[in-house]
Coordinates of C-alpha atoms and ligand atoms in Angstrom, one line a residue:
M22 CA 33.1 8.8 42.3
G23 CA 31.7 11.0 45.0
G24 CA 33.7 14.2 45.3
G25 CA 36.4 12.7 43.1
Q26 CA 39.9 13.9 43.3
E27 CA 39.7 15.5 39.9
F28 CA 37.7 18.3 41.4
E29 CA 40.1 18.9 44.2
W30 CA 41.2 22.2 42.6
K31 CA 37.7 23.3 42.9
L32 CA 37.6 22.4 46.5
G33 CA 40.5 24.5 47.4
Q34 CA 44.0 23.5 48.2
M35 CA 46.6 26.1 48.4
I36 CA 48.1 25.8 45.0
M37 CA 49.0 28.9 43.2
V38 CA 47.7 28.5 39.7
G39 CA 48.5 30.4 36.7
M40 CA 47.2 31.5 33.3
L41 CA 49.0 31.9 30.1
L42 CA 47.6 33.8 27.3
M43 CA 49.2 32.8 24.1
V44 CA 49.0 33.7 20.5
G45 CA 49.4 30.5 18.5
C46 CA 51.4 32.7 16.2
F47 CA 52.6 30.4 13.5
Y48 CA 54.8 32.8 11.6
A49 CA 52.8 35.6 13.1
G50 CA 52.8 38.8 11.1
T51 CA 54.3 37.2 8.1
L52 CA 51.5 35.2 6.7
Y53 CA 49.4 38.2 5.9
A54 CA 51.9 40.9 5.6
N55 CA 53.4 39.7 2.4
N56 CA 52.2 37.2 -0.1
A57 CA 55.3 35.1 -0.1
T58 CA 54.9 33.3 3.2
I59 CA 58.0 32.7 5.2
Y60 CA 57.1 29.1 4.9
A61 CA 57.6 29.1 1.2
S62 CA 60.8 30.9 1.5
Q63 CA 62.0 28.4 4.1
L64 CA 61.2 25.6 1.7
S65 CA 63.3 26.9 -1.1
S66 CA 66.2 27.6 1.2
S67 CA 66.3 27.0 4.8
S68 CA 68.9 29.7 5.2
S69 CA 67.2 32.4 3.4
P70 CA 67.1 35.6 5.3
P71 CA 63.8 36.4 7.0
S72 CA 61.6 38.8 5.1
P73 CA 61.4 42.3 6.5
G74 CA 59.1 42.6 9.4
T75 CA 59.0 39.0 10.3
S76 CA 60.1 37.4 13.5
T77 CA 62.9 35.0 12.9
F78 CA 62.6 31.4 13.8
T79 CA 65.0 28.6 13.6
N80 CA 62.7 25.6 13.4
K81 CA 63.7 23.2 10.8
I82 CA 61.3 21.7 8.2
A83 CA 61.4 17.9 8.6
L84 CA 59.0 15.0 8.7
T85 CA 59.6 14.0 12.3
Y86 CA 58.1 11.2 14.3
R87 CA 57.4 11.0 18.0
K88 CA 60.3 9.6 20.0
T89 CA 59.9 8.3 23.5
P90 CA 60.4 10.5 25.4
P91 CA 59.5 13.3 23.0
L92 CA 62.6 15.1 21.7
I93 CA 62.4 18.8 21.4
P94 CA 65.3 20.2 19.3
E95 CA 67.2 23.2 20.5
T96 CA 66.0 25.0 17.4
G97 CA 62.3 24.4 18.2
I98 CA 59.8 21.8 17.2
N99 CA 60.3 20.9 13.6
V100 CA 57.8 22.0 11.1
C101 CA 56.1 19.3 9.0
P102 CA 56.4 19.5 5.2
L103 CA 53.7 21.6 3.5
N104 CA 51.9 18.6 2.1
L105 CA 50.8 17.7 5.6
N106 CA 48.8 20.8 6.0
E107 CA 45.6 18.8 6.6
Y108 CA 47.1 16.2 8.8
I109 CA 44.5 14.6 11.2
P110 CA 46.4 11.9 13.1
C111 CA 43.5 9.7 14.0
H112 CA 41.8 9.9 10.6
D113 CA 44.8 9.3 8.4
V114 CA 43.6 7.4 5.3
A115 CA 47.0 5.9 4.7
Y116 CA 47.2 4.5 8.2
V117 CA 43.7 3.2 8.2
K118 CA 44.4 1.4 4.9
T119 CA 47.0 -0.7 6.8
L120 CA 44.4 -1.7 9.3
L121 CA 41.7 -2.6 6.8
P122 CA 42.1 -6.4 7.0
S123 CA 41.2 -6.3 10.6
L124 CA 38.3 -3.9 10.4
D125 CA 34.7 -4.7 10.1
T126 CA 34.0 -2.8 6.9
N127 CA 30.4 -4.1 6.7
R128 CA 29.8 -1.9 9.7
R129 CA 32.0 0.9 8.3
E130 CA 34.5 0.6 11.1
E131 CA 37.1 2.2 8.8
L132 CA 35.3 5.5 9.1
E133 CA 35.8 5.7 12.9
R134 CA 38.8 7.1 14.8
H135 CA 42.0 5.0 14.5
C136 CA 45.0 6.6 16.2
P137 CA 48.4 5.4 15.1
P138 CA 50.7 4.0 17.8
I139 CA 52.8 6.6 19.4
E140 CA 56.0 5.9 17.4
K141 CA 54.0 6.4 14.2
R142 CA 52.6 9.8 15.2
L143 CA 54.2 12.8 13.7
F144 CA 55.9 15.2 16.0
C145 CA 56.1 18.3 14.0
L146 CA 54.1 21.5 13.7
V147 CA 51.4 21.3 11.0
P148 CA 51.9 24.2 8.6
P149 CA 49.1 26.2 7.0
P150 CA 48.6 25.8 3.2
K151 CA 49.9 28.1 0.7
D152 CA 48.0 31.4 0.7
Y153 CA 46.3 30.7 4.0
K154 CA 44.3 33.7 5.1
K155 CA 42.8 34.5 8.4
P156 CA 39.2 33.1 8.2
I157 CA 36.4 35.4 7.3
R158 CA 34.5 36.5 10.4
W159 CA 31.0 35.3 11.5
P160 CA 28.3 36.0 10.3
T161 CA 29.7 36.6 6.8
S162 CA 31.5 33.3 7.0
R163 CA 28.2 31.5 7.1
D164 CA 27.9 32.2 3.4
Y165 CA 31.5 32.8 2.3
V166 CA 34.9 31.4 3.1
W167 CA 38.3 31.7 1.5
R168 CA 38.9 29.2 -1.2
S169 CA 42.6 29.0 -0.4
N170 CA 41.9 27.9 3.1
V171 CA 39.9 24.8 2.0
N172 CA 41.3 24.2 -1.4
H173 CA 39.2 21.3 -2.5
T174 CA 37.0 21.3 -5.5
H175 CA 35.6 17.8 -5.1
L176 CA 32.6 18.7 -3.0
A177 CA 31.5 21.6 -5.3
E178 CA 31.8 19.2 -8.3
V179 CA 29.6 16.5 -6.8
K180 CA 27.3 18.7 -4.7
G181 CA 27.0 21.8 -6.8
G182 CA 23.7 20.7 -8.3
Q183 CA 22.3 20.3 -4.8
N184 CA 23.4 23.8 -3.9
W185 CA 25.8 22.9 -1.1
V186 CA 28.6 25.0 -2.2
H187 CA 29.8 26.9 -5.3
P188 CA 33.1 28.6 -6.2
K189 CA 32.9 32.3 -6.5
D190 CA 36.1 34.2 -7.3
Q191 CA 38.4 33.6 -4.4
F192 CA 35.6 32.4 -2.1
W193 CA 33.5 29.4 -1.6
W194 CA 29.9 30.4 -1.5
F195 CA 27.3 28.5 0.5
P196 CA 23.8 29.1 -0.7
G197 CA 22.4 27.1 2.2
G198 CA 21.3 24.1 0.2
G199 CA 21.6 20.4 1.1
T200 CA 20.8 17.1 -0.5
H201 CA 17.2 17.3 0.7
F202 CA 16.9 21.0 0.8
K203 CA 17.9 22.3 -2.5
H204 CA 15.7 25.3 -2.0
G205 CA 17.6 26.2 1.2
A206 CA 17.7 25.1 4.8
P207 CA 15.2 27.7 6.1
E208 CA 12.4 26.4 4.1
Y209 CA 13.2 22.8 5.0
I210 CA 13.4 23.7 8.7
Q211 CA 10.0 25.4 8.4
R212 CA 8.6 22.2 6.8
L213 CA 10.0 20.0 9.7
G214 CA 8.4 22.4 12.2
D215 CA 5.1 22.2 10.4
M216 CA 5.2 18.4 10.3
I217 CA 6.0 18.1 14.0
T218 CA 3.4 20.6 15.2
N219 CA 0.8 20.0 12.6
G220 CA 1.2 23.4 11.1
T221 CA 0.8 25.2 14.4
G222 CA 4.4 26.1 15.2
D223 CA 8.1 25.7 14.5
L224 CA 10.8 23.4 15.8
R225 CA 11.5 25.7 18.8
S226 CA 7.9 25.8 19.9
A227 CA 7.9 22.0 19.5
G228 CA 10.5 22.0 22.3
V229 CA 13.6 21.3 20.2
S230 CA 16.7 23.1 21.6
Q231 CA 19.5 20.6 20.8
V232 CA 20.0 18.7 17.6
L233 CA 22.5 16.1 16.5
D234 CA 23.0 16.3 12.7
V235 CA 24.3 13.0 11.3
G236 CA 26.3 13.3 8.1
C237 CA 25.9 17.0 8.2
G238 CA 27.5 18.0 4.9
V239 CA 28.7 21.5 5.1
A240 CA 26.4 22.1 8.1
S241 CA 23.9 24.5 6.5
F242 CA 21.1 22.8 8.5
S243 CA 22.9 23.8 11.7
A244 CA 23.7 27.3 10.5
F245 CA 20.1 28.1 9.9
L246 CA 18.8 26.4 13.1
L247 CA 20.7 29.1 14.9
A248 CA 18.0 31.6 14.0
L249 CA 15.7 29.6 16.3
D250 CA 18.4 29.5 19.0
I251 CA 18.7 25.7 18.4
Q252 CA 22.2 24.4 19.1
T253 CA 23.5 21.6 16.8
M254 CA 26.3 19.1 17.1
S255 CA 27.1 18.2 13.5
F256 CA 29.3 15.4 12.5
A257 CA 30.4 13.6 9.4
P258 CA 33.1 11.0 8.7
K259 CA 36.2 11.9 6.7
D260 CA 35.1 10.0 3.6
G261 CA 34.6 10.5 -0.2
H262 CA 32.8 13.7 0.5
E263 CA 36.0 15.5 1.1
N264 CA 36.4 17.9 3.9
Q265 CA 32.8 18.5 4.8
I266 CA 33.8 19.2 8.4
Q267 CA 36.6 21.5 7.4
F268 CA 34.1 23.6 5.4
A269 CA 31.7 23.6 8.3
L270 CA 34.3 24.8 10.8
E271 CA 35.8 27.3 8.4
R272 CA 32.2 28.7 8.2
G273 CA 32.2 29.0 12.0
I274 CA 29.7 26.2 12.6
G275 CA 30.1 23.7 15.4
A276 CA 31.2 20.3 13.9
M277 CA 33.6 17.5 14.3
I278 CA 34.7 14.4 12.5
S279 CA 32.9 11.3 13.6
A280 CA 31.1 8.2 12.3
I281 CA 28.3 6.1 13.6
A282 CA 29.5 2.6 13.0
T283 CA 30.7 0.2 15.8
K284 CA 31.2 2.4 18.8
Q285 CA 29.0 4.7 20.9
M286 CA 29.1 8.3 19.8
P287 CA 31.2 10.5 22.2
Y288 CA 28.1 12.3 23.5
P289 CA 26.2 11.4 26.6
S290 CA 22.8 9.6 26.8
S291 CA 19.6 11.7 26.6
S292 CA 21.2 14.8 25.1
F293 CA 19.2 15.7 22.1
E294 CA 15.6 16.6 21.3
M295 CA 16.3 15.7 17.6
V296 CA 18.6 13.5 15.7
H297 CA 18.6 14.5 12.0
C298 CA 19.7 12.4 9.0
S299 CA 19.3 14.0 5.6
R300 CA 20.6 11.4 3.1
C301 CA 23.3 10.8 5.7
R302 CA 24.6 7.6 4.2
V303 CA 24.0 5.5 7.2
D304 CA 22.4 2.0 6.8
W305 CA 20.0 2.3 9.8
H306 CA 18.2 -0.9 8.8
E307 CA 21.2 -3.1 8.9
N308 CA 22.6 -5.2 11.8
D309 CA 19.3 -5.5 13.6
G310 CA 19.0 -1.7 13.8
I311 CA 21.9 -1.4 16.2
L312 CA 22.6 2.2 15.0
L313 CA 19.0 3.2 15.6
K314 CA 19.4 1.9 19.2
E315 CA 22.3 4.3 19.5
V316 CA 20.0 7.1 18.3
N317 CA 17.6 5.9 21.0
R318 CA 20.3 6.3 23.6
L319 CA 21.1 9.8 22.5
L320 CA 17.6 11.1 22.2
R321 CA 15.8 12.6 25.2
S322 CA 12.4 11.2 25.8
N323 CA 9.9 12.5 23.3
G324 CA 12.8 13.4 21.0
Y325 CA 12.5 13.2 17.3
F326 CA 14.3 11.2 14.7
V327 CA 14.1 13.0 11.4
Y328 CA 14.9 10.9 8.3
S329 CA 15.1 12.5 4.9
A330 CA 16.2 9.8 2.5
P331 CA 14.9 7.8 -0.4
P332 CA 13.4 4.9 1.6
A333 CA 11.0 7.4 3.1
Y334 CA 9.5 8.3 -0.2
R335 CA 10.6 6.2 -3.1
K336 CA 8.9 3.0 -4.3
D337 CA 11.6 1.7 -6.6
K338 CA 14.7 -0.5 -6.0
D339 CA 14.8 -2.0 -2.5
Y340 CA 13.5 1.2 -0.9
P341 CA 10.2 -0.3 0.1
I342 CA 11.8 -3.3 1.8
I343 CA 14.2 -1.0 3.6
W344 CA 11.3 1.1 4.7
E345 CA 9.5 -1.9 6.0
K346 CA 12.6 -2.9 8.0
L347 CA 12.8 0.6 9.4
M348 CA 9.2 0.4 10.4
N349 CA 9.6 -2.9 12.1
L350 CA 12.7 -1.8 14.0
T351 CA 11.3 1.5 15.1
S352 CA 8.0 0.0 16.3
A353 CA 10.0 -2.7 18.2
M354 CA 11.7 0.2 20.0
C355 CA 8.3 1.8 20.6
W356 CA 9.0 4.8 18.5
K357 CA 6.0 6.3 16.8
L358 CA 5.9 7.5 13.2
I359 CA 4.2 10.9 13.5
A360 CA 4.6 12.3 10.0
R361 CA 5.7 11.3 6.5
K362 CA 5.6 13.9 3.9
V363 CA 7.4 15.1 0.8
Q364 CA 10.8 13.3 1.3
T365 CA 10.9 13.1 5.1
A366 CA 9.7 10.7 7.8
I367 CA 9.6 11.7 11.5
W368 CA 9.4 9.4 14.5
I369 CA 9.1 10.3 18.1
K370 CA 10.8 8.3 20.8
Q371 CA 8.2 7.7 23.4
D372 CA 9.4 6.4 26.8
D373 CA 6.7 3.8 26.9
L374 CA 7.9 1.3 29.5
S375 CA 5.0 -1.1 29.1
C376 CA 5.4 -1.2 25.3
L377 CA 9.1 -1.9 25.7
Q378 CA 8.5 -4.7 28.2
H379 CA 5.8 -6.2 26.0
N380 CA 8.1 -6.1 22.9
S381 CA 10.9 -7.6 25.0
E382 CA 8.7 -10.5 26.0
Q383 CA 7.8 -11.0 22.4
K384 CA 11.6 -11.1 21.6
L385 CA 11.2 -8.1 19.3
V386 CA 13.8 -6.0 21.1
D387 CA 16.4 -6.6 23.9
L388 CA 16.5 -4.4 26.9
C389 CA 20.0 -3.7 28.3
D390 CA 21.0 -5.2 31.6
A391 CA 20.4 -2.6 34.2
G392 CA 23.7 -1.0 33.6
D393 CA 25.0 2.4 34.2
D394 CA 24.5 4.6 31.1
S395 CA 25.8 7.7 32.9
K396 CA 29.4 6.7 32.3
S397 CA 31.4 8.5 29.6
S398 CA 30.6 7.0 26.2
W399 CA 34.2 6.9 25.1
N400 CA 35.6 3.9 23.2
T401 CA 32.6 1.9 24.1
Q402 CA 31.2 -0.7 21.8
L403 CA 27.6 -0.2 20.6
R404 CA 25.1 -2.3 22.4
N405 CA 22.2 -4.0 20.6
C406 CA 19.7 -3.2 23.2
I407 CA 17.5 -0.5 24.7
Q408 CA 18.5 1.1 27.9
V409 CA 15.4 1.6 30.0
R410 CA 15.6 4.7 32.1
G411 CA 13.8 3.8 35.2
A412 CA 13.1 5.8 38.4
Q413 CA 16.5 7.6 38.1
S414 CA 14.7 9.6 35.4
D415 CA 17.2 12.4 35.0
S416 CA 15.0 14.0 32.4
P417 CA 12.9 16.6 34.0
K418 CA 11.3 18.9 31.5
L419 CA 14.0 21.4 30.6
P420 CA 13.3 25.0 29.8
S421 CA 14.3 26.4 26.4
R422 CA 17.4 28.4 26.0
P423 CA 18.5 30.8 27.4
E424 CA 16.9 29.7 30.7
R425 CA 18.3 26.3 30.0
L426 CA 21.8 27.7 30.5
S427 CA 21.3 27.9 34.3
V428 CA 19.9 24.4 34.8
Y429 CA 21.6 22.5 37.5
S430 CA 21.4 18.7 36.9
E431 CA 20.8 16.4 39.9
S432 CA 23.4 14.0 38.4
L433 CA 26.1 16.5 39.5
S434 CA 25.3 16.0 43.2
G435 CA 26.5 12.4 43.0
K436 CA 29.8 13.8 41.6
G437 CA 30.5 16.1 44.5
V438 CA 29.2 19.2 42.7
T439 CA 26.6 20.7 44.9
Q440 CA 24.2 23.4 43.7
E441 CA 26.4 25.8 45.6
V442 CA 29.6 24.8 43.9
F443 CA 27.8 25.0 40.6
S444 CA 26.5 28.5 41.2
L445 CA 30.0 29.6 42.4
D446 CA 31.5 28.1 39.2
T447 CA 29.0 29.9 37.0
A448 CA 29.6 33.3 38.7
F449 CA 33.4 32.7 38.6
W450 CA 33.5 32.2 34.9
Q451 CA 31.3 35.2 34.2
D452 CA 33.9 37.2 35.9
Q453 CA 36.9 35.4 34.3
V454 CA 35.5 35.8 30.8
Q455 CA 35.3 39.6 31.4
H456 CA 39.0 39.5 32.3
Y457 CA 39.8 37.4 29.3
W458 CA 38.3 39.9 26.9
R459 CA 40.2 42.7 28.6
L460 CA 43.5 40.7 28.3
L461 CA 42.9 39.5 24.8
N462 CA 42.1 43.0 23.7
V463 CA 40.5 42.0 20.4
N464 CA 37.2 42.8 18.8
K465 CA 34.8 40.0 19.9
T466 CA 34.0 39.3 16.2
E467 CA 37.6 38.0 15.9
I468 CA 36.7 34.9 17.9
R469 CA 34.1 32.4 16.7
N470 CA 35.2 28.8 17.2
V471 CA 36.1 28.1 20.8
M472 CA 37.0 24.9 22.6
D473 CA 37.0 24.4 26.3
M474 CA 39.4 21.5 26.7
N475 CA 38.4 20.7 30.2
A476 CA 34.9 22.1 30.5
F477 CA 33.7 20.8 34.0
C478 CA 30.1 22.2 34.2
G479 CA 30.3 24.4 31.1
G480 CA 30.6 27.7 33.1
F481 CA 33.1 29.1 30.6
A482 CA 30.8 28.4 27.7
V483 CA 27.8 29.9 29.5
A484 CA 29.8 33.1 30.2
L485 CA 30.5 33.3 26.5
N486 CA 26.9 32.9 25.5
D487 CA 26.4 36.6 24.7
S488 CA 29.4 36.8 22.4
P489 CA 29.4 35.7 18.7
T490 CA 31.0 32.4 19.5
W491 CA 30.1 28.8 19.9
V492 CA 32.0 26.5 22.3
M493 CA 32.9 22.9 21.9
N494 CA 32.9 21.7 25.5
I495 CA 35.2 18.7 26.1
V496 CA 35.1 16.6 29.2
P497 CA 38.1 14.3 29.4
A498 CA 36.9 10.7 29.4
S499 CA 39.0 10.0 32.5
M500 CA 37.1 12.5 34.6
S501 CA 33.5 12.0 35.8
N502 CA 30.9 12.6 33.3
T503 CA 29.8 16.2 33.8
L504 CA 29.0 16.4 30.1
S505 CA 25.4 15.3 30.6
A506 CA 25.0 18.3 32.8
I507 CA 26.6 20.5 30.2
Y508 CA 24.1 19.2 27.6
N509 CA 21.3 19.8 30.1
R510 CA 22.4 23.5 30.0
G511 CA 21.7 23.6 26.3
L512 CA 25.3 23.5 25.3
I513 CA 27.2 21.0 23.1
G514 CA 30.4 19.1 23.5
A515 CA 32.1 15.7 23.5
F516 CA 34.0 13.3 25.5
H517 CA 37.7 13.0 24.6
D518 CA 40.9 11.6 25.9
W519 CA 43.8 14.1 25.4
C520 CA 46.3 11.2 25.2
E521 CA 45.0 11.1 21.6
P522 CA 44.6 13.9 19.0
F523 CA 41.1 15.3 18.6
S524 CA 38.9 14.6 15.6
T525 CA 39.2 17.9 13.8
Y526 CA 41.0 19.5 11.0
P527 CA 44.1 21.7 11.6
R528 CA 43.5 25.4 12.3
T529 CA 39.8 25.0 13.1
Y530 CA 39.7 26.9 16.4
D531 CA 40.1 30.6 17.2
L532 CA 40.5 30.1 20.9
L533 CA 41.5 27.1 23.1
H534 CA 40.9 27.2 26.8
A535 CA 42.8 24.7 29.0
N536 CA 41.8 25.1 32.6
H537 CA 43.8 22.7 34.8
L538 CA 44.1 20.3 31.9
F539 CA 47.8 19.7 32.2
S540 CA 47.7 18.9 35.9
H541 CA 45.0 16.3 35.2
Y542 CA 47.2 14.5 32.7
K543 CA 50.4 15.0 34.6
N544 CA 50.4 11.7 36.3
R545 CA 48.4 9.7 33.9
G546 CA 51.3 7.4 33.2
R547 CA 50.0 6.9 29.7
Q548 CA 51.8 7.4 26.5
G549 CA 50.9 10.3 24.3
C550 CA 49.8 12.9 26.7
V551 CA 52.9 14.4 28.2
M552 CA 52.9 18.2 28.1
A553 CA 54.6 18.4 24.7
D554 CA 52.0 16.1 23.1
I555 CA 49.1 18.1 24.3
L556 CA 50.8 21.4 23.3
L557 CA 51.5 20.0 19.8
E558 CA 47.9 19.0 19.4
M559 CA 46.8 22.4 20.5
D560 CA 49.1 23.9 18.0
R561 CA 47.5 21.8 15.3
M562 CA 43.9 22.8 16.3
I563 CA 44.5 26.5 16.7
R564 CA 44.5 28.7 13.6
P565 CA 47.5 31.0 13.0
Q566 CA 47.2 33.9 15.3
G567 CA 44.5 32.3 17.3
F568 CA 44.5 32.5 21.1
I569 CA 45.3 29.9 23.7
I570 CA 44.5 30.4 27.4
I571 CA 46.1 28.1 29.9
R572 CA 45.5 28.2 33.6
D573 CA 47.3 25.8 35.8
A574 CA 49.6 25.2 38.8
E575 CA 52.6 27.5 38.8
T576 CA 55.1 24.7 38.1
I577 CA 53.1 23.7 35.0
T578 CA 52.6 27.2 33.6
A579 CA 56.3 27.9 34.2
R580 CA 57.3 24.9 32.1
I581 CA 54.8 25.8 29.4
Q582 CA 56.2 29.3 29.3
D583 CA 59.6 27.9 28.6
L584 CA 58.3 25.5 25.9
A585 CA 56.0 27.9 24.1
P586 CA 58.7 29.6 22.0
K587 CA 59.6 26.2 20.6
F588 CA 56.1 26.0 19.3
L589 CA 56.4 29.5 17.8
W590 CA 53.9 30.9 20.3
E591 CA 54.1 34.3 21.8
V592 CA 53.3 34.2 25.5
E593 CA 52.1 36.7 28.0
S594 CA 51.7 35.7 31.6
H595 CA 49.0 37.3 33.7
T596 CA 47.7 36.7 37.2
L597 CA 44.1 36.4 38.0
E598 CA 42.4 35.1 41.1
N599 CA 41.3 31.5 41.1
I600 CA 38.0 30.4 42.5
E601 CA 39.4 30.6 46.0
K602 CA 40.5 34.1 45.2
K603 CA 44.1 33.0 45.3
P604 CA 46.3 34.5 42.6
E605 CA 46.7 32.3 39.6
T606 CA 49.0 32.8 36.7
V607 CA 47.2 32.9 33.4
L608 CA 49.1 32.4 30.2
I609 CA 47.7 33.9 27.0
Ligands
LIG718 C1 44.6 24.9 -5.0 O1 45.1 23.6 -5.4 C2 45.5 23.5 -6.7 C3 45.9 22.1 -7.0 O2 45.0 21.2 -6.4 C4 46.6 24.5 -7.0 O3 47.0 24.4 -8.4 C5 46.2 25.9 -6.7 O4 47.2 26.8 -6.8 C6 45.7 25.9 -5.2 N1 45.1 27.2 -5.0 C7 45.4 27.9 -3.9 C8 44.7 29.3 -3.8 O5 46.1 27.5 -3.0
LIG719 C1 -2.6 16.6 12.7 O1 -3.9 16.9 12.3 C2 -4.6 15.8 11.6 C3 -5.9 16.3 11.1 O2 -6.4 17.4 11.7 C4 -4.7 14.7 12.6 O3 -5.4 13.6 12.0 C5 -3.4 14.3 13.1 O4 -3.5 13.3 14.1 C6 -2.6 15.4 13.7 N1 -1.2 15.0 13.9 C7 -0.5 15.4 15.0 C8 0.9 15.0 15.0 O5 -1.0 16.1 15.8
LIG720 C1 8.3 -6.9 9.5 O1 7.6 -7.6 10.5 C2 6.6 -8.4 10.0 C3 5.7 -8.9 11.2 O2 6.5 -9.4 12.2 C4 7.2 -9.6 9.2 O3 6.2 -10.4 8.7 C5 8.0 -9.0 8.1 O4 8.7 -10.0 7.4 C6 9.0 -7.9 8.6 N1 9.6 -7.3 7.5 C7 10.9 -7.2 7.3 C8 11.4 -6.5 6.1 O5 11.7 -7.7 8.0
LIG721 C1 34.4 45.0 15.4 O1 34.3 44.5 14.1 C2 33.1 44.8 13.5 C3 33.1 44.1 12.1 O2 34.3 44.2 11.5 C4 32.9 46.3 13.4 O3 31.6 46.5 12.8 C5 32.9 46.8 14.8 O4 32.8 48.2 14.7 C6 34.1 46.4 15.5 N1 34.0 46.9 16.9 C7 35.0 47.4 17.6 C8 34.7 47.8 19.0 O5 36.0 47.7 17.1

């Protein structure tokens, strides 16, 4: 959609837009000031007097479902009972159980997102667990997090021997191990670099800047790739390995809940130089290799698929036959096995058109109909075919980071974003982020996990690149796909539809940035994304005393300002200039 209307705010009408800076202050000041949280005292008696030094609030504790239209009590949004402190609406085991008969469990469909219908969604604030503490700051958090924040022992019990995570006093300690790197991720990363470069370099010199880690565990792989300035999108399902993603995010490592099963991943095509699976519990050889074809979609050309799992090295059980299937499938896709050593096999995805055409004639592989793979991959069924990227080859050789951050993708020009608009946007956010730091008035180390809920070209994330943060860039699926361009800048992110909750644990972000998000959803006419729904989801994702920045049209920010106290948020309103240099209210 050339110059689509969603960018109209960029192109300058006369709206006055505002910014709210808010502190998602769930019981601010009380949680840490005294050990007995106000929450606990509320539980025992909802009329107990507030403890000294706490702000009073009148919200009731009650399991409350979403009404249509949403009902906001005079006393504020109700608070969910304590046992719901890990509530993830679209990954709710009890709800998925009710769907099981209609799910394709052979393909693990049950691990994917399943959002309950609107009337089955909770409409209450998700409380923190007992003894919740403000997360330990990066980089210490890479190795230690508070036990009370992720109070699950299961992972340590089953994975302790593989050195994933150990209890240590009131902390969880992450020695940096993983199923295939008991001796630590750095050594493993070095080995992969040796394998790819034949001992002449490391992953970075092999051109790897962006990695997708499938079934990432506690994301130690990603944590240690950072030393090479390699950015990783890590994901894992919410399954028997309890709370892997919660651990990862608590550590300050970019990750989300997801599963590769029946639908395309919410990441754009040609976005990664490496897809990594270390005992990731995915049956790549099944269903005609349909999941490998999804990997093929996600890899940039000459990208690597790294596979560390028993079929790559064991000769017992059915491993040899699985290996043979993998070899057949990968050669049909014209991937080339470039190394197989210790416990790891590595393929390279060659964009070899004549090989693909040959294999297609031999009926070894199907090529997709010349379709458009630049659309947002959101709620899209997997396709059992290979997309051939023809002349439109949007894959010029990208520089490594940090140069990659300023790459302008040609694909943007078809979406009404000229090079000029892009540069303006980049400069604008550099400037705004300076203002944000001034207004937030916190030590930069206080903010690690950041989400830009409407990321456009990623300018906000680029401007944060020098601070100790990582940014999850979200491009709403109902907007044009600018996420490919964000990936081409060496950043990570995902498509999402804010009419549904996001696939993350509660309290996992320190800062949420919502730039003209509410105005986009204002007239969607769809259930589940009126202002109160989106605010509620933001409240779920933000950690206590985290920050929320909202910029939008005056009418919208004014309403949010009215609603915020019902969510127990403290609001400050500021005015900054928008890209047209018009004043814009900023809520913090
Ligand atoms: C962790 O959970 C256990 C029960 O599963 C509970 O007994 C314990 O008090 C909890 N610890 C913290 C610090 O919340
Ligand atoms: C690595 O070196 C060996 C022997 O020198 C050679 O046979 C092999 O093709 C090389 N592999 C790569 C990936 O360059
Ligand atoms: C792999 O391909 C070969 C040649 O087409 C075929 O004979 C063999 O049965 C295939 N192996 C498996 C496990 O499918
Ligand atoms: C920010 O916090 C870090 C770590 O706690 C500390 O070393 C540093 O001095 C602080 N910086 C400022 C400006 O307060």
